[in-house]
Coordinates of C-alpha atoms in Angstrom, one line a residue:
X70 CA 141.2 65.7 194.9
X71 CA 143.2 62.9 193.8
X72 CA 146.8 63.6 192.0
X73 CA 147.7 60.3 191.5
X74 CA 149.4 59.8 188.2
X75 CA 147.4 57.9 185.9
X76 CA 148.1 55.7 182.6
X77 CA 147.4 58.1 180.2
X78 CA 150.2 60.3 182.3
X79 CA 152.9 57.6 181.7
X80 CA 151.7 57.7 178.3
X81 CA 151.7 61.5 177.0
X82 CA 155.3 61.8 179.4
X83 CA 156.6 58.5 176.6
X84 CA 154.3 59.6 173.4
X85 CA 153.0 56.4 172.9
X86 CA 149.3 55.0 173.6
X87 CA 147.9 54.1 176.7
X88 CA 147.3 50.8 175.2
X89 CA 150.7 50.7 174.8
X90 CA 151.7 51.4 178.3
X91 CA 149.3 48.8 179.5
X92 CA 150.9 46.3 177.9
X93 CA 154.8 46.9 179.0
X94 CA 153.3 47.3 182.9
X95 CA 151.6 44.5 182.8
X96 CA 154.5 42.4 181.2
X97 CA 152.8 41.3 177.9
X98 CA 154.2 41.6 174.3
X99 CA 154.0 43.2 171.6
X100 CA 156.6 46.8 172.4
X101 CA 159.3 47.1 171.7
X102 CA 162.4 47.3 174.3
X103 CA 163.0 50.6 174.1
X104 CA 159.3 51.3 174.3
X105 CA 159.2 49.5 177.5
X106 CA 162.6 51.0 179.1
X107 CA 161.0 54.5 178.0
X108 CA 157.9 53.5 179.9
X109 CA 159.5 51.7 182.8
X110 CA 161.2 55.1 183.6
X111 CA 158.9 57.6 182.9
X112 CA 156.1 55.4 185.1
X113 CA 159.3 55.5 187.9
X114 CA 159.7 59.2 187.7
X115 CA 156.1 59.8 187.6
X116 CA 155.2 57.9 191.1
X117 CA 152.9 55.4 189.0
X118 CA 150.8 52.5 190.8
X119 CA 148.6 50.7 189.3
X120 CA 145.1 50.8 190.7
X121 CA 144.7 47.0 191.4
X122 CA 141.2 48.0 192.7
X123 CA 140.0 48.9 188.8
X124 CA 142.0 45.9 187.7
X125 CA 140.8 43.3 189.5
X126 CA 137.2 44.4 189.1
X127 CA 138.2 44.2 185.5
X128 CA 139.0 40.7 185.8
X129 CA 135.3 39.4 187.4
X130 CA 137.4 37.1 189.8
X131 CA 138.6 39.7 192.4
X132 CA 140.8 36.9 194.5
X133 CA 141.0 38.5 197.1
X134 CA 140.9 36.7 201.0
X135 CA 139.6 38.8 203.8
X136 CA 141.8 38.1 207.2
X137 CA 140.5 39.7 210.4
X138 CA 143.4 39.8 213.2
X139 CA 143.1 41.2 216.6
X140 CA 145.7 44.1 215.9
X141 CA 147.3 44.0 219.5
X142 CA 148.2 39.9 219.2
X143 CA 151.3 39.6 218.0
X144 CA 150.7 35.7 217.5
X145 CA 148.0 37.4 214.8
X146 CA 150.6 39.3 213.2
X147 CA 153.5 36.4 213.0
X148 CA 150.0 34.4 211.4
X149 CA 148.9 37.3 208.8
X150 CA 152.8 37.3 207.5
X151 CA 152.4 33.4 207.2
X152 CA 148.9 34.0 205.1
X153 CA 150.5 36.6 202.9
X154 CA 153.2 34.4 202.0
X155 CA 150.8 31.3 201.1
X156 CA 148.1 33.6 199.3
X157 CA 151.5 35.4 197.1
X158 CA 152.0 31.6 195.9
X159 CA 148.6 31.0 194.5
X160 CA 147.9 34.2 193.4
X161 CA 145.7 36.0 195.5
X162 CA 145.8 39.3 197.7
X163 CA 144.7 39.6 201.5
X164 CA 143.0 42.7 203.0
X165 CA 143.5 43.4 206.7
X166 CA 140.6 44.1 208.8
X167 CA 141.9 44.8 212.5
X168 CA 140.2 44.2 216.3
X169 CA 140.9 46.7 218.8
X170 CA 139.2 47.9 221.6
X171 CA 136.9 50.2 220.3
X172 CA 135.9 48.1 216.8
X173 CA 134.5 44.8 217.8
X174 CA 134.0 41.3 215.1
X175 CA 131.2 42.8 213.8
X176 CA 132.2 45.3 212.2
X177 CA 135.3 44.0 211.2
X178 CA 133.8 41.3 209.3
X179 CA 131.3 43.9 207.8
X180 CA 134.3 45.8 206.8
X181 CA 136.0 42.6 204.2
X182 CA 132.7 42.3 203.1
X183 CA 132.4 45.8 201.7
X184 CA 135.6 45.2 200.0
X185 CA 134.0 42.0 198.6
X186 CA 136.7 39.5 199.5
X187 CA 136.1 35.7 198.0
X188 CA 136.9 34.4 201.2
X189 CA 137.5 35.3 205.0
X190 CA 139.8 34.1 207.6
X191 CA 138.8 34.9 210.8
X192 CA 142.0 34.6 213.7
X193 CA 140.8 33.5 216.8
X194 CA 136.9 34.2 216.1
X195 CA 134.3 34.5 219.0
X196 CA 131.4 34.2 217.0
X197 CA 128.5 31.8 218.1
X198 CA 129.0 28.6 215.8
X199 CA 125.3 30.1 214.3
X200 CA 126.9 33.6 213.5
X201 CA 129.3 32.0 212.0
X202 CA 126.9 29.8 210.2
X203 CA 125.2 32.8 208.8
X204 CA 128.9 34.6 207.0
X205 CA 129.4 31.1 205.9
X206 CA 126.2 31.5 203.6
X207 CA 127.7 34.8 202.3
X208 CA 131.4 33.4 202.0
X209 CA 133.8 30.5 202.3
X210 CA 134.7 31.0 206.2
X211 CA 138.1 29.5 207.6
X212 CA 137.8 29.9 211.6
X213 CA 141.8 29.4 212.7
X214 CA 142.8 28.6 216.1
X215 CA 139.3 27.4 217.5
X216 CA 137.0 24.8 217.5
X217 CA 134.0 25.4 215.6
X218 CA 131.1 22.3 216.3
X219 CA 128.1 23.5 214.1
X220 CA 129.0 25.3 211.0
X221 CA 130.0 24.7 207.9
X222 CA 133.0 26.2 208.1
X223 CA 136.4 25.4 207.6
X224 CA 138.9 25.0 210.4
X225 CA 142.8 24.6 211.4
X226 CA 143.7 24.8 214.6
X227 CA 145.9 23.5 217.5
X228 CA 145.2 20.8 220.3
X229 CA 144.5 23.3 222.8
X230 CA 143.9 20.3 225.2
X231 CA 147.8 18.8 224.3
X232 CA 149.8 22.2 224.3
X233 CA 148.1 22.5 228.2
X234 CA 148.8 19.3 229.0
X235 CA 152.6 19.6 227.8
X236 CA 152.8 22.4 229.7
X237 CA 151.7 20.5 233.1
X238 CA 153.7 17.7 232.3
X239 CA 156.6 19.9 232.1
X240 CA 156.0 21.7 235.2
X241 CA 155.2 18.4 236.7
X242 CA 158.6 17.1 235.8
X243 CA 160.2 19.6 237.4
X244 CA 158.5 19.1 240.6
X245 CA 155.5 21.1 240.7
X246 CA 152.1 20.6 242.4
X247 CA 150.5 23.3 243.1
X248 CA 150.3 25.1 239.4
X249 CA 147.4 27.5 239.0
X250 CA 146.1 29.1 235.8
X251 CA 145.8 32.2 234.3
X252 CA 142.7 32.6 232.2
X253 CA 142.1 34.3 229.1
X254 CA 138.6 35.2 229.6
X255 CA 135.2 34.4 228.2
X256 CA 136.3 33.7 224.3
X257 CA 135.7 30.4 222.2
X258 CA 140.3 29.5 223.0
X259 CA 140.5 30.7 226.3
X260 CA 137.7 28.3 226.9
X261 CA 139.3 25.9 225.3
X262 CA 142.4 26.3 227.0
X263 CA 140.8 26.6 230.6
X264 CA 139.3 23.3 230.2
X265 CA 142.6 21.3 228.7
X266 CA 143.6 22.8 232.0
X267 CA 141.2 21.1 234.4
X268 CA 141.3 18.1 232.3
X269 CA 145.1 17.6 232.3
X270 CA 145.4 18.5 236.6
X271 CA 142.3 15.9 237.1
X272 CA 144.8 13.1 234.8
X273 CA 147.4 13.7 236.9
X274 CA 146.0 13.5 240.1
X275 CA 146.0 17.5 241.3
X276 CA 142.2 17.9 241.6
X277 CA 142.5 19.5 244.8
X278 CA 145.2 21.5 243.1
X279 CA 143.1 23.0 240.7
X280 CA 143.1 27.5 240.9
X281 CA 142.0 30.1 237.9
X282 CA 143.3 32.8 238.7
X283 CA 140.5 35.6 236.6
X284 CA 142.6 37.1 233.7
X285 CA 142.0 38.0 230.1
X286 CA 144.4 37.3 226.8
X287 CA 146.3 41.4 227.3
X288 CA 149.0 42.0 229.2
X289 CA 147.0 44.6 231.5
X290 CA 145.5 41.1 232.6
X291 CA 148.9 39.4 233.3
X292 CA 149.6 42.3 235.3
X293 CA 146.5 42.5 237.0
X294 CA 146.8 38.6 237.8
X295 CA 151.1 39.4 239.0
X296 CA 150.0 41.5 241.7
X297 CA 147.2 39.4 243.1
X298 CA 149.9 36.3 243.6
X299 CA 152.4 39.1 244.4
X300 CA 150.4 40.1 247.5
X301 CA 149.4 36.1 248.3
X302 CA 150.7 34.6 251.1
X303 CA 150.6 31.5 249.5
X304 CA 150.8 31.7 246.1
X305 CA 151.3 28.6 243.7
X306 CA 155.2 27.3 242.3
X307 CA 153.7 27.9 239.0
X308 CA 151.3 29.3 237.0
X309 CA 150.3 28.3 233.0
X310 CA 149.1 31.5 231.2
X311 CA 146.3 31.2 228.6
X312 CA 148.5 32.8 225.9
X313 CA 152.0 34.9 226.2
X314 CA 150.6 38.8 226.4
X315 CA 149.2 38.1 229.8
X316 CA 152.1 35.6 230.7
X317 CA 154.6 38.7 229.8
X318 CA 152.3 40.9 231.7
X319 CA 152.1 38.4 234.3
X320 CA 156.1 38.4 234.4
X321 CA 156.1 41.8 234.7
X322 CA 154.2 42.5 237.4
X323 CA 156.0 39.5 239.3
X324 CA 159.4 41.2 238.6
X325 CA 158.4 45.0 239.2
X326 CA 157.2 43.0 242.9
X327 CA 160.9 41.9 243.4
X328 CA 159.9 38.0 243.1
X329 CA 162.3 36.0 241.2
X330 CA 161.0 34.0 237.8
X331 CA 161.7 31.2 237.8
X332 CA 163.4 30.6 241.0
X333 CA 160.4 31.5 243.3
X334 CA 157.6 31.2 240.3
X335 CA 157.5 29.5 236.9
X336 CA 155.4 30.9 233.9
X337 CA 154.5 29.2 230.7
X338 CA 152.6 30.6 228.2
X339 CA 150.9 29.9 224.8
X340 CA 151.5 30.6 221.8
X341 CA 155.2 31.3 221.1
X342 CA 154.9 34.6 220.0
X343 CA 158.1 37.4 219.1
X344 CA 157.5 38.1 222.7
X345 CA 158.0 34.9 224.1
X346 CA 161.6 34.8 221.8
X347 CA 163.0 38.4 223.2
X348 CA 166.3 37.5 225.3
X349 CA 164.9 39.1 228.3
X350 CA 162.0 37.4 228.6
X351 CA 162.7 33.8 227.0
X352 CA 159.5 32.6 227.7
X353 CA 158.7 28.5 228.3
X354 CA 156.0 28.8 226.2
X355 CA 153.4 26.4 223.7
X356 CA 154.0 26.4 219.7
X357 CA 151.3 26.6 217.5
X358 CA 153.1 25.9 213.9
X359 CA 152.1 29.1 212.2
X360 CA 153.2 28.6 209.3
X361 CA 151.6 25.3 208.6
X362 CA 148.1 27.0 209.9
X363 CA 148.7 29.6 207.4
X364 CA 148.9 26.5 204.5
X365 CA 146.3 25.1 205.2
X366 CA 144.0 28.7 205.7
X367 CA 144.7 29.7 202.5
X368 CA 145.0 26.0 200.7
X369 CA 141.1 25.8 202.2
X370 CA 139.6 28.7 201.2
X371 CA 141.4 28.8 197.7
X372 CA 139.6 25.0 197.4
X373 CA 136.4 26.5 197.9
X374 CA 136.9 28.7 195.8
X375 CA 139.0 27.6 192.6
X376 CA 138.1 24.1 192.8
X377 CA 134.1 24.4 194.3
X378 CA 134.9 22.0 197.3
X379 CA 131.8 21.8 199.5
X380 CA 132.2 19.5 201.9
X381 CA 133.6 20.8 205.5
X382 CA 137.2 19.9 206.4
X383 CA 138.9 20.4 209.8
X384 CA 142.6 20.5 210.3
X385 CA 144.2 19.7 214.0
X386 CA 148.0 20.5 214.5
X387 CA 149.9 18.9 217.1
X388 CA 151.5 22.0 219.1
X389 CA 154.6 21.8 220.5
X390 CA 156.2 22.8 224.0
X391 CA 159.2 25.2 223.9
X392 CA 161.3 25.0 227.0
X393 CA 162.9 28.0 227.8
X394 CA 164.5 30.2 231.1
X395 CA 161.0 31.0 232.6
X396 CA 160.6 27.7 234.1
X397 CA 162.6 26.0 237.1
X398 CA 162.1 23.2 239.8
X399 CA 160.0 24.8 242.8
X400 CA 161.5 26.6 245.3
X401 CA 161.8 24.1 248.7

């Protein structure tokens, strides 16, 4: 049973109408100011919330934007905060709906819909450009962080194809040839990712150089990549991880081997995560700008929505490179 206080609680505790009560919560006039101090403290006391559910019903316009995240990405996380900020500043609420293992896109698309969000922002989607096609006719769609060909949806995202290639150039800087990379699996980046890869080695003359070393974007899959290279007799100088979990995990496994980073291998990841920032890892590592991502997102979608922009628009940021201790010249 639910023993939430309600409005006309706040109003028998203060004597006055609910009407009344309404009106000092909500910050419009018409009480008095010891009406509203009386109400102010008795809703305190009493544990009051407003049920923004009821009120935006209410309202017609719920403005609310759906964000689906992959829960164990703390890139995701650092981007949701970024989103929350932006959709505070234009009025509108975000609801969460989380990937993990065991609850695939599917569902947690299905899930924002039931709670009848205005708009969805999908992080890092893996939906076929048709699937996403389809949501699109149900609901302004902004894909972030991946390319999206045939859809009318609207998209920021990254360079993949730069951030890889500042990543080699780097590495190439500093002396290295062979430089292998750590994949991120089958999704729409890691594709993305693995190809700016092959592209950038082919530019700079490492064809023959080229290795993918099978991985996915967790850190069970940096680790399970570490102790393949850690058992190699001829492993590469260095090694570009599709995004920082599996470079950590890859750095982990490396360590807990008793090789040296970088001195005996260089890492770089992507995506400049908390992780990558830690002291103990300092992680050379590819920045996405999420905060400008999250701008645009919400700018997008709030278009659509507020202002009845049709057309498609597509947003590519420029990442940048973020040298840190994980990378060195190659051993001789």
């Amino acid at each position: 049973m639910d023993q939430r206080p309600r409005l006309d609680d706040v109003a028998a505790r203060v004597g006055v109408s609910t009407a009344s009560v309404s009106l000092v919560l909500r910050g419009a006039p018409g009480p008095s100011a010891e009406t509203r101090r009386r109400v102010l403290e008795a809703a305190a006391e009493l544990g009051y919330r407003a049920d923004r559910t009821a009120s935006m019903l209410a309202r017609r316009r719920r403005h609310l934007l759906g964000v689906m995240l992959d829960i164990r990405n703390p890139f995701h996380a650092e981007l949701v905060e970024e989103i929350q900020a932006e959709a505070d500043l234009v009025g509108y609420e975000i609801v969460l709906s989380t990937l993990t293992r065991h609850r695939d896109e599917k569902r947690a698309v299905e899930t924002l819909l039931d709670f009848r969000c205005e708009a969805v922002l999908l992080l890092g989607p893996d939906f076929a450009d048709q699937r996403l096609g389809a949501l699109a006719a149900q609901v302004p769609v902004v894909a972030i962080g991946r390319r999206v060909a045939d859809a009318p949806v609207d998209v920021v995202r990254s360079a993949d194809h730069l951030g890889v290639s500042a990543a080699l150039t780097h590495l190439i800087g500093l002396g290295h040839r062979r430089i292998a990379f750590l994949d991120g699996g089958r999704g729409a980046v890691a594709t993305a990712r693995r190809r700016g890869y092959r592209d950038a080695m082919r530019r700079a003359g490492l064809r023959d150089e080229i290795r993918i070393i099978p991985g996915d974007h967790t850190e069970e899959g940096g680790v399970r990549a570490g102790r393949l290279l850690a058992a190699d007799g001829d492993p590469p100088t260095a090694v570009v991880a599709s995004n920082d979990r599996c470079a950590v995990g890859l750095m982990d496994a490396l360590i807990r081997a008793g090789r040296e980073v970088p001195r005996e291998m260089s890492i770089v990841g992507y995506d400049d995560s908390s992780l990558a920032r830690l002291a103990h890892i300092d992680l050379t590592t590819v920045n996405q700008d999420a905060p400008a991502q999250a701008k645009f997102a919400v700018s997008a979608a709030v278009q659509r929505l507020d202002e009845g922009r049709r057309e498609r628009v597509e947003m590519v940021l420029h990442p940048q490179l973020v040298v840190r201790g994980s990378t060195a010249p190659p051993p001789p």
